[in-house]
């Protein structure tokens, strides 16, 4: 491990600490400005050319907005249509009627578990936000509820989506590890489901019940109103809940079909190509919005001008969230381009660990330091691929699961997902750390424990 590696690791650490200080100190700098400023500082500290600094910032922000920003915007539109039609409120009422207050987090965990099978973490959260806010808003009005209802309802969703995203194929992370290690999807998927269940239970309903009474988190009123208050309707009959649920879940259904065809059909088949297009998160969300517009508005004689105005309003509360997420993407790209990941790899080579623990550790360190779970998985799988090929006794599906679990650990300020949760729920840095950072760490650690237990038997 060279002196330059140490310098890179110190730069990464100091940059994160400086970012937090700029946001929470008396300076109270806006997160977007703080992210951009720290990104520039990382570039100069690692001796990048000024042109490279600018390119990495624009590439990182643009890539994140392209992958997540448009999907968030479409999700906001879909959520607004469902709220205006009264669908979200009906679903929330059904959940509250059918479950006790104590069982609500478990019900939300089950819904998020199903939604999370095909959907990426960010996309799943966008789809779930209207339901989270509707259930929590009704719950907080009940007497004797202590703490934050939004954390109580939201933490189980975050845990379930995170567990599915990092542990279960056909999500990109586990699939990348499977392909690099030359193992098979079936056993990895089975191990992933079995490991995800205790991880999402401990990181979700149980941790949520512990932390929610100690927090007062509440989203901004504009965002709450957007997802929970219906526009005044004419005397038209309300749409059926079944139709509304279909509209809400259509993107998830399309993505699930894509996942199944990708797993079980030849890659060159026509069905795989069609499902890959329709199941792309952007296309799936677009089709979901169009389906909701046709079935919940136009088919019921809705006013097109009012719809257009309502959809325009839906984008205003999330504009700031999208830009902050883009800033997180720029910071992540800067750390990646600075080769912080290479320094982490060199660091891990100084120690001798069993392969399963080493895979988890490398993925964890790469993900935490660069802000990218993908970098963690690709780096760890690539580094351990020669060992995987040389040791026939090594359980490769478990190694893929260990790497995926490690990539989830301590999602923090250099992760775009951290900012999405923080800004969507109106959290402070400390509150976001107590929720998404701790939740994903619990899920990650339980994933490692389950890997070791499976390997022992």
Short mmCIF file of C-alpha atoms in Angstrom, two decimals:
data_model
loop_
_atom_site.label_atom_id
_atom_site.label_comp_id
_atom_site.label_asym_id
_atom_site.label_seq_id
_atom_site.Cartn_x
_atom_site.Cartn_y
_atom_site.Cartn_z
CA UNK A 1 0.00 0.00 0.00
CA UNK A 2 1.61 3.24 -1.19
CA UNK A 3 1.72 6.72 0.29
CA UNK A 4 -0.58 7.86 -2.53
CA UNK A 5 -3.16 5.26 -1.46
CA UNK A 6 -3.10 6.65 2.07
CA UNK A 7 -3.53 10.15 0.69
CA UNK A 8 -6.57 9.03 -1.33
CA UNK A 9 -8.19 7.36 1.68
CA UNK A 10 -7.61 10.43 3.85
CA UNK A 11 -9.04 12.64 1.10
CA UNK A 12 -12.19 10.53 0.94
CA UNK A 13 -12.61 10.58 4.72
CA UNK A 14 -11.97 14.31 5.08
CA UNK A 15 -14.29 15.13 2.18
CA UNK A 16 -17.22 13.34 3.82
CA UNK A 17 -16.53 14.99 7.19
CA UNK A 18 -16.25 18.40 5.52
CA UNK A 19 -19.50 17.83 3.67
CA UNK A 20 -21.33 17.05 6.89
CA UNK A 21 -19.75 20.05 8.64
CA UNK A 22 -20.81 22.45 5.88
CA UNK A 23 -24.41 21.28 6.13
CA UNK A 24 -24.91 21.02 9.90
CA UNK A 25 -22.60 23.77 11.20
CA UNK A 26 -23.52 27.44 11.59
CA UNK A 27 -22.79 27.90 7.90
CA UNK A 28 -25.91 25.81 7.15
CA UNK A 29 -24.91 25.49 3.50
CA UNK A 30 -27.49 24.07 1.13
CA UNK A 31 -26.72 20.38 0.44
CA UNK A 32 -26.40 20.92 -3.33
CA UNK A 33 -23.82 23.69 -2.88
CA UNK A 34 -21.96 21.66 -0.26
CA UNK A 35 -21.83 18.59 -2.51
CA UNK A 36 -20.53 20.58 -5.48
CA UNK A 37 -17.97 22.44 -3.37
CA UNK A 38 -16.62 19.25 -1.78
CA UNK A 39 -16.53 17.55 -5.19
CA UNK A 40 -14.33 20.34 -6.55
CA UNK A 41 -12.13 20.07 -3.46
CA UNK A 42 -11.67 16.32 -3.98
CA UNK A 43 -10.64 16.98 -7.57
CA UNK A 44 -7.93 19.48 -6.62
CA UNK A 45 -6.78 17.38 -3.65
CA UNK A 46 -6.19 14.40 -5.97
CA UNK A 47 -4.39 16.54 -8.57
CA UNK A 48 -7.04 16.36 -11.29
CA UNK A 49 -6.92 18.77 -14.20
CA UNK A 50 -9.58 21.52 -13.94
CA UNK A 51 -11.23 20.25 -17.12
CA UNK A 52 -11.43 16.74 -15.64
CA UNK A 53 -13.01 18.10 -12.47
CA UNK A 54 -15.76 19.81 -14.44
CA UNK A 55 -16.29 16.74 -16.63
CA UNK A 56 -16.59 14.38 -13.67
CA UNK A 57 -19.07 16.65 -11.92
CA UNK A 58 -21.27 17.02 -14.99
CA UNK A 59 -20.97 13.32 -15.87
CA UNK A 60 -21.85 12.22 -12.35
CA UNK A 61 -24.77 14.61 -11.99
CA UNK A 62 -26.07 13.87 -15.49
CA UNK A 63 -25.78 10.10 -15.11
CA UNK A 64 -27.65 10.20 -11.81
CA UNK A 65 -30.40 12.43 -13.14
CA UNK A 66 -30.72 10.27 -16.22
CA UNK A 67 -30.96 7.07 -14.22
CA UNK A 68 -32.98 8.33 -11.25
CA UNK A 69 -34.24 11.88 -11.84
CA UNK A 70 -36.66 11.19 -14.69
CA UNK A 71 -38.01 8.13 -12.88
CA UNK A 72 -38.58 10.23 -9.75
CA UNK A 73 -40.45 12.83 -11.82
CA UNK A 74 -42.66 10.16 -13.39
CA UNK A 75 -43.23 8.62 -9.97
CA UNK A 76 -44.34 12.00 -8.61
CA UNK A 77 -46.82 12.31 -11.47
CA UNK A 78 -48.17 8.81 -10.88
CA UNK A 79 -48.47 9.49 -7.15
CA UNK A 80 -50.37 12.71 -7.80
CA UNK A 81 -52.82 11.00 -10.18
CA UNK A 82 -53.46 8.25 -7.61
CA UNK A 83 -53.91 10.80 -4.83
CA UNK A 84 -56.30 12.97 -6.86
CA UNK A 85 -58.38 9.92 -7.75
CA UNK A 86 -58.57 8.97 -4.06
CA UNK A 87 -56.81 5.64 -4.65
CA UNK A 88 -53.96 6.22 -2.21
CA UNK A 89 -56.36 7.18 0.56
CA UNK A 90 -58.52 4.11 -0.07
CA UNK A 91 -55.49 1.81 0.10
CA UNK A 92 -54.25 3.53 3.26
CA UNK A 93 -57.69 3.18 4.85
CA UNK A 94 -57.78 -0.51 3.93
CA UNK A 95 -54.39 -1.09 5.57
CA UNK A 96 -55.40 0.79 8.71
CA UNK A 97 -58.74 -1.04 8.95
CA UNK A 98 -57.22 -4.45 8.37
CA UNK A 99 -54.25 -4.19 10.71
CA UNK A 100 -53.55 -2.98 14.22
CA UNK A 101 -51.10 -0.13 14.80
CA UNK A 102 -48.51 -2.66 15.86
CA UNK A 103 -48.89 -4.67 12.64
CA UNK A 104 -48.78 -1.72 10.21
CA UNK A 105 -44.95 -1.87 9.79
CA UNK A 106 -45.23 -5.59 9.00
CA UNK A 107 -47.90 -4.94 6.37
CA UNK A 108 -45.74 -2.22 4.80
CA UNK A 109 -42.75 -4.59 4.85
CA UNK A 110 -44.73 -7.19 2.92
CA UNK A 111 -45.84 -4.64 0.31
CA UNK A 112 -42.28 -3.33 -0.09
CA UNK A 113 -40.91 -6.88 -0.26
CA UNK A 114 -43.20 -7.63 -3.23
CA UNK A 115 -42.54 -4.28 -4.93
CA UNK A 116 -38.80 -4.69 -4.31
CA UNK A 117 -38.49 -8.01 -6.15
CA UNK A 118 -38.27 -6.34 -9.57
CA UNK A 119 -37.67 -2.69 -8.67
CA UNK A 120 -34.43 -0.87 -7.91
CA UNK A 121 -34.25 0.77 -4.48
CA UNK A 122 -34.85 4.32 -5.74
CA UNK A 123 -37.67 3.32 -8.08
CA UNK A 124 -39.37 1.24 -5.41
CA UNK A 125 -39.18 4.11 -2.93
CA UNK A 126 -40.75 6.50 -5.46
CA UNK A 127 -43.64 4.07 -5.96
CA UNK A 128 -44.08 3.53 -2.21
CA UNK A 129 -43.84 7.16 -1.02
CA UNK A 130 -47.53 8.03 -1.60
CA UNK A 131 -48.63 5.01 0.42
CA UNK A 132 -46.06 5.68 3.17
CA UNK A 133 -47.20 9.27 3.54
CA UNK A 134 -50.92 8.43 3.42
CA UNK A 135 -50.69 5.71 6.06
CA UNK A 136 -48.36 7.74 8.29
CA UNK A 137 -50.47 10.91 8.03
CA UNK A 138 -53.55 9.05 9.23
CA UNK A 139 -51.54 7.26 11.90
CA UNK A 140 -50.07 10.44 13.40
CA UNK A 141 -53.56 11.81 14.06
CA UNK A 142 -54.34 8.93 16.38
CA UNK A 143 -54.10 9.52 20.07
CA UNK A 144 -51.13 8.28 22.04
CA UNK A 145 -48.86 7.89 19.03
CA UNK A 146 -45.34 8.83 20.07
CA UNK A 147 -42.55 9.92 17.76
CA UNK A 148 -42.56 10.04 13.98
CA UNK A 149 -45.23 8.07 12.16
CA UNK A 150 -43.29 8.58 8.94
CA UNK A 151 -40.23 6.83 10.34
CA UNK A 152 -42.44 4.12 11.86
CA UNK A 153 -43.98 3.37 8.46
CA UNK A 154 -41.01 4.29 6.25
CA UNK A 155 -38.16 2.34 7.86
CA UNK A 156 -39.68 -1.09 7.09
CA UNK A 157 -40.07 -0.05 3.45
CA UNK A 158 -36.45 1.14 3.26
CA UNK A 159 -35.20 -2.10 4.82
CA UNK A 160 -37.21 -4.35 2.50
CA UNK A 161 -36.26 -2.44 -0.65
CA UNK A 162 -32.57 -2.36 0.35
CA UNK A 163 -32.46 -6.07 1.16
CA UNK A 164 -34.04 -7.05 -2.13
CA UNK A 165 -31.85 -4.62 -4.09
CA UNK A 166 -28.55 -5.93 -2.74
CA UNK A 167 -29.23 -9.62 -2.16
CA UNK A 168 -31.69 -10.96 -4.71
CA UNK A 169 -31.27 -11.40 -8.46
CA UNK A 170 -32.32 -10.12 -10.94
CA UNK A 171 -31.22 -6.81 -9.44
CA UNK A 172 -28.10 -5.49 -11.23
CA UNK A 173 -25.73 -5.88 -8.26
CA UNK A 174 -26.29 -9.59 -7.59
CA UNK A 175 -26.42 -10.32 -11.34
CA UNK A 176 -23.06 -8.58 -11.83
CA UNK A 177 -21.50 -10.66 -9.07
CA UNK A 178 -23.02 -13.84 -10.53
CA UNK A 179 -21.68 -13.11 -14.01
CA UNK A 180 -18.19 -12.17 -12.79
CA UNK A 181 -17.86 -15.19 -10.51
CA UNK A 182 -19.36 -17.49 -13.17
CA UNK A 183 -21.98 -18.97 -10.85
CA UNK A 184 -25.71 -19.59 -11.37
CA UNK A 185 -28.81 -17.47 -10.73
CA UNK A 186 -31.06 -20.11 -9.11
CA UNK A 187 -29.07 -20.96 -5.95
CA UNK A 188 -28.02 -17.31 -5.51
CA UNK A 189 -31.66 -16.21 -5.70
CA UNK A 190 -32.72 -18.85 -3.15
CA UNK A 191 -29.94 -17.90 -0.74
CA UNK A 192 -30.80 -14.23 -1.31
CA UNK A 193 -34.46 -14.65 -0.39
CA UNK A 194 -33.60 -16.69 2.71
CA UNK A 195 -31.03 -14.11 3.86
CA UNK A 196 -33.24 -11.12 3.04
CA UNK A 197 -36.13 -12.21 5.28
CA UNK A 198 -34.37 -11.94 8.69
CA UNK A 199 -32.42 -8.90 7.45
CA UNK A 200 -35.51 -6.91 6.50
CA UNK A 201 -37.34 -7.96 9.68
CA UNK A 202 -34.56 -6.80 12.00
CA UNK A 203 -33.73 -3.69 9.97
CA UNK A 204 -37.38 -2.88 9.27
CA UNK A 205 -40.28 -3.39 11.68
CA UNK A 206 -38.14 -4.14 14.73
CA UNK A 207 -35.65 -1.31 14.30
CA UNK A 208 -38.43 1.03 13.15
CA UNK A 209 -40.41 0.36 16.33
CA UNK A 210 -37.27 1.19 18.34
CA UNK A 211 -36.20 4.39 16.56
CA UNK A 212 -39.56 5.97 15.61
CA UNK A 213 -40.55 7.07 19.17
CA UNK A 214 -37.19 8.85 19.44
CA UNK A 215 -37.65 10.95 16.29
CA UNK A 216 -39.95 13.77 15.16
CA UNK A 217 -39.33 13.58 11.41
CA UNK A 218 -42.08 14.96 9.17
CA UNK A 219 -41.87 15.59 5.39
CA UNK A 220 -42.43 19.05 3.97
CA UNK A 221 -46.08 20.01 3.86
CA UNK A 222 -46.08 20.55 0.09
CA UNK A 223 -44.86 17.02 -0.55
CA UNK A 224 -47.33 15.58 1.94
CA UNK A 225 -50.23 17.41 0.34
CA UNK A 226 -49.17 16.27 -3.10
CA UNK A 227 -49.30 12.59 -2.21
CA UNK A 228 -52.15 12.53 0.31
CA UNK A 229 -54.75 15.18 -0.54
CA UNK A 230 -57.08 14.60 -3.46
CA UNK A 231 -58.20 17.41 -5.72
CA UNK A 232 -61.89 18.26 -5.44
CA UNK A 233 -63.79 15.97 -7.75
CA UNK A 234 -67.10 16.33 -9.54
CA UNK A 235 -69.94 13.94 -8.79
CA UNK A 236 -68.24 11.24 -10.79
CA UNK A 237 -68.04 7.79 -9.22
CA UNK A 238 -64.67 7.03 -7.67
CA UNK A 239 -62.58 4.43 -9.49
CA UNK A 240 -62.34 0.95 -8.04
CA UNK A 241 -59.48 0.20 -5.71
CA UNK A 242 -58.50 -2.78 -7.87
CA UNK A 243 -58.03 -0.53 -10.90
CA UNK A 244 -56.02 1.93 -8.82
CA UNK A 245 -53.80 -0.82 -7.42
CA UNK A 246 -53.20 -2.08 -10.96
CA UNK A 247 -52.21 1.43 -12.05
CA UNK A 248 -49.87 1.77 -9.07
CA UNK A 249 -48.26 -1.64 -9.57
CA UNK A 250 -48.10 -1.69 -13.38
CA UNK A 251 -44.45 -0.51 -13.42
CA UNK A 252 -43.55 -3.23 -10.92
CA UNK A 253 -45.40 -5.85 -12.98
CA UNK A 254 -43.57 -4.84 -16.16
CA UNK A 255 -40.22 -4.93 -14.37
CA UNK A 256 -41.05 -8.32 -12.85
CA UNK A 257 -41.87 -9.73 -16.30
CA UNK A 258 -38.53 -8.43 -17.52
CA UNK A 259 -36.76 -10.04 -14.57
CA UNK A 260 -38.42 -13.41 -15.21
CA UNK A 261 -37.73 -13.45 -18.95
CA UNK A 262 -34.14 -12.36 -18.36
CA UNK A 263 -33.67 -15.19 -15.88
CA UNK A 264 -35.44 -18.05 -17.64
CA UNK A 265 -35.47 -17.27 -21.39
CA UNK A 266 -32.56 -17.10 -23.85
CA UNK A 267 -31.04 -13.63 -24.08
CA UNK A 268 -31.49 -13.57 -27.86
CA UNK A 269 -35.21 -14.36 -27.78
CA UNK A 270 -37.74 -11.79 -28.99
CA UNK A 271 -39.64 -11.96 -25.68
CA UNK A 272 -36.48 -11.05 -23.76
CA UNK A 273 -35.83 -8.02 -25.97
CA UNK A 274 -39.43 -6.77 -25.72
CA UNK A 275 -39.58 -7.26 -21.95
CA UNK A 276 -36.19 -5.57 -21.55
CA UNK A 277 -37.61 -2.46 -23.22
CA UNK A 278 -40.96 -2.47 -21.42
CA UNK A 279 -39.33 -3.39 -18.10
CA UNK A 280 -36.76 -0.62 -18.18
CA UNK A 281 -37.53 1.57 -15.13
CA UNK A 282 -38.04 4.71 -17.21
CA UNK A 283 -40.32 3.03 -19.78
CA UNK A 284 -42.21 1.09 -17.10
CA UNK A 285 -42.90 4.25 -15.10
CA UNK A 286 -43.91 6.13 -18.25
CA UNK A 287 -46.39 3.40 -19.18
CA UNK A 288 -47.69 3.38 -15.60
CA UNK A 289 -48.36 7.13 -15.75
CA UNK A 290 -50.07 6.85 -19.15
CA UNK A 291 -52.21 3.93 -17.95
CA UNK A 292 -53.25 5.90 -14.86
CA UNK A 293 -54.10 8.96 -16.98
CA UNK A 294 -56.30 6.94 -19.33
CA UNK A 295 -58.07 4.76 -16.76
CA UNK A 296 -58.34 7.11 -13.78
CA UNK A 297 -58.85 10.44 -15.55
CA UNK A 298 -59.86 10.33 -19.22
CA UNK A 299 -62.08 7.25 -18.93
CA UNK A 300 -63.97 8.95 -16.10
CA UNK A 301 -64.49 12.18 -18.04
CA UNK A 302 -61.75 14.10 -16.27
CA UNK A 303 -60.69 17.59 -17.29
CA UNK A 304 -57.49 17.50 -19.39
CA UNK A 305 -56.50 21.03 -18.44
CA UNK A 306 -56.87 20.28 -14.73
CA UNK A 307 -54.81 17.14 -15.21
CA UNK A 308 -52.04 19.07 -16.91
CA UNK A 309 -52.04 21.66 -14.12
CA UNK A 310 -52.01 18.95 -11.46
CA UNK A 311 -49.07 17.13 -13.06
CA UNK A 312 -47.17 20.41 -13.30
CA UNK A 313 -47.74 21.02 -9.59
CA UNK A 314 -46.49 17.52 -8.79
CA UNK A 315 -43.00 18.35 -10.04
CA UNK A 316 -42.45 21.47 -7.94
CA UNK A 317 -41.95 19.80 -4.52
CA UNK A 318 -39.42 17.30 -5.93
CA UNK A 319 -37.29 19.69 -8.01
CA UNK A 320 -34.94 20.40 -5.10
CA UNK A 321 -34.75 16.71 -4.20
CA UNK A 322 -33.71 15.80 -7.75
CA UNK A 323 -30.94 18.41 -7.84
CA UNK A 324 -29.54 17.33 -4.48
CA UNK A 325 -29.53 13.71 -5.68
CA UNK A 326 -27.65 14.91 -8.79
CA UNK A 327 -25.12 16.59 -6.49
CA UNK A 328 -24.68 13.29 -4.68
CA UNK A 329 -24.03 11.65 -8.03
CA UNK A 330 -21.35 14.23 -8.83
CA UNK A 331 -19.61 13.61 -5.49
CA UNK A 332 -19.77 9.85 -6.03
CA UNK A 333 -18.30 10.17 -9.53
CA UNK A 334 -15.47 12.37 -8.27
CA UNK A 335 -14.46 9.81 -5.62
CA UNK A 336 -14.64 7.00 -8.16
CA UNK A 337 -12.56 8.86 -10.76
CA UNK A 338 -9.99 9.75 -8.10
CA UNK A 339 -9.29 5.98 -7.80
CA UNK A 340 -10.29 5.77 -4.16
CA UNK A 341 -11.53 2.27 -4.96
CA UNK A 342 -8.05 1.17 -6.02
CA UNK A 343 -6.67 2.37 -2.70
CA UNK A 344 -9.31 0.32 -0.86
CA UNK A 345 -8.34 -2.79 -2.85
CA UNK A 346 -4.68 -2.26 -1.98
CA UNK A 347 -5.66 -1.86 1.68
CA UNK A 348 -7.58 -5.15 1.80
CA UNK A 349 -4.65 -7.00 0.24
CA UNK A 350 -2.70 -6.35 3.44
CA UNK A 351 -4.96 -8.70 5.42
CA UNK A 352 -5.82 -12.40 5.26
CA UNK A 353 -9.54 -13.20 5.60
CA UNK A 354 -11.69 -16.15 4.57
CA UNK A 355 -13.08 -15.58 1.04
CA UNK A 356 -16.70 -14.99 2.12
CA UNK A 357 -15.71 -12.38 4.70
CA UNK A 358 -13.19 -10.85 2.32
CA UNK A 359 -15.85 -10.47 -0.39
CA UNK A 360 -18.19 -8.72 2.04
CA UNK A 361 -15.38 -6.52 3.39
CA UNK A 362 -14.07 -5.37 0.01
CA UNK A 363 -17.58 -4.59 -1.29
CA UNK A 364 -18.37 -2.73 1.93
CA UNK A 365 -15.22 -0.60 1.88
CA UNK A 366 -15.54 0.22 -1.81
CA UNK A 367 -19.20 1.14 -1.46
CA UNK A 368 -18.70 3.30 1.63
CA UNK A 369 -15.66 5.10 0.22
CA UNK A 370 -16.90 5.74 -3.33
CA UNK A 371 -20.63 6.10 -2.68
CA UNK A 372 -21.43 3.43 -5.27
CA UNK A 373 -22.72 -0.03 -4.49
CA UNK A 374 -22.01 -0.95 -8.11
CA UNK A 375 -18.33 -0.07 -7.72
CA UNK A 376 -18.26 -2.18 -4.56
CA UNK A 377 -19.75 -5.22 -6.25
CA UNK A 378 -17.75 -4.95 -9.48
CA UNK A 379 -14.48 -4.38 -7.59
CA UNK A 380 -14.99 -7.18 -5.07
CA UNK A 381 -16.22 -9.71 -7.63
CA UNK A 382 -13.40 -8.88 -10.04
CA UNK A 383 -10.76 -9.16 -7.34
CA UNK A 384 -12.04 -12.51 -6.09
CA UNK A 385 -12.86 -14.05 -9.49
CA UNK A 386 -9.43 -15.77 -9.83
CA UNK A 387 -9.83 -17.27 -6.35
CA UNK A 388 -13.35 -18.39 -7.21
CA UNK A 389 -12.08 -20.21 -10.28
CA UNK A 390 -9.18 -21.84 -8.48
CA UNK A 391 -10.98 -23.11 -5.35
CA UNK A 392 -13.64 -25.75 -6.18
CA UNK A 393 -14.69 -25.96 -2.52
CA UNK A 394 -15.79 -22.31 -2.45
CA UNK A 395 -19.57 -21.80 -2.48
CA UNK A 396 -19.85 -19.24 -5.30
CA UNK A 397 -23.56 -18.36 -4.83
CA UNK A 398 -22.78 -17.52 -1.19
CA UNK A 399 -19.78 -15.46 -2.28
CA UNK A 400 -22.03 -13.49 -4.65
CA UNK A 401 -24.50 -12.96 -1.78
CA UNK A 402 -21.71 -11.86 0.59
CA UNK A 403 -20.52 -9.28 -1.95
CA UNK A 404 -24.06 -7.98 -2.52
CA UNK A 405 -24.65 -7.70 1.22
CA UNK A 406 -21.39 -5.84 1.75
CA UNK A 407 -22.31 -3.25 -0.86
CA UNK A 408 -25.32 -2.19 1.26
CA UNK A 409 -23.38 -1.21 4.38
CA UNK A 410 -23.70 2.36 5.74
CA UNK A 411 -25.30 4.25 2.87
CA UNK A 412 -24.17 7.82 3.65
CA UNK A 413 -23.61 11.31 2.24
CA UNK A 414 -21.75 10.20 -0.88
CA UNK A 415 -24.66 7.94 -1.92
CA UNK A 416 -27.48 9.37 -4.03
CA UNK A 417 -29.97 7.11 -2.20
CA UNK A 418 -29.08 8.76 1.12
CA UNK A 419 -30.10 12.15 -0.21
CA UNK A 420 -33.28 10.79 -1.72
CA UNK A 421 -34.43 9.45 1.66
CA UNK A 422 -33.22 12.51 3.56
CA UNK A 423 -34.96 15.06 1.35
CA UNK A 424 -38.13 13.04 0.73
CA UNK A 425 -38.77 12.63 4.46
CA UNK A 426 -37.53 16.12 5.41
CA UNK A 427 -34.77 14.75 7.64
CA UNK A 428 -31.68 16.34 9.13
CA UNK A 429 -28.30 14.70 8.48
CA UNK A 430 -28.48 13.03 11.88
CA UNK A 431 -31.99 11.72 11.32
CA UNK A 432 -31.08 10.35 7.90
CA UNK A 433 -28.06 8.60 9.43
CA UNK A 434 -30.27 7.01 12.11
CA UNK A 435 -32.61 5.72 9.43
CA UNK A 436 -31.20 4.78 6.03
CA UNK A 437 -27.54 4.49 7.12
CA UNK A 438 -28.27 2.34 10.16
CA UNK A 439 -31.02 0.34 8.45
CA UNK A 440 -28.80 -0.62 5.53
CA UNK A 441 -25.96 -1.47 7.92
CA UNK A 442 -28.25 -3.83 9.82
CA UNK A 443 -29.40 -5.44 6.58
CA UNK A 444 -25.79 -5.78 5.42
CA UNK A 445 -24.54 -7.33 8.65
CA UNK A 446 -27.45 -9.77 8.89
CA UNK A 447 -26.74 -10.71 5.28
CA UNK A 448 -23.14 -11.58 6.23
CA UNK A 449 -24.28 -13.57 9.27
CA UNK A 450 -26.70 -15.56 7.12
CA UNK A 451 -23.96 -16.25 4.55
CA UNK A 452 -21.71 -17.65 7.27
CA UNK A 453 -24.55 -19.75 8.71
CA UNK A 454 -25.43 -21.18 5.30
CA UNK A 455 -21.77 -21.99 4.69
CA UNK A 456 -21.43 -23.69 8.07
CA UNK A 457 -24.22 -26.12 7.21
#
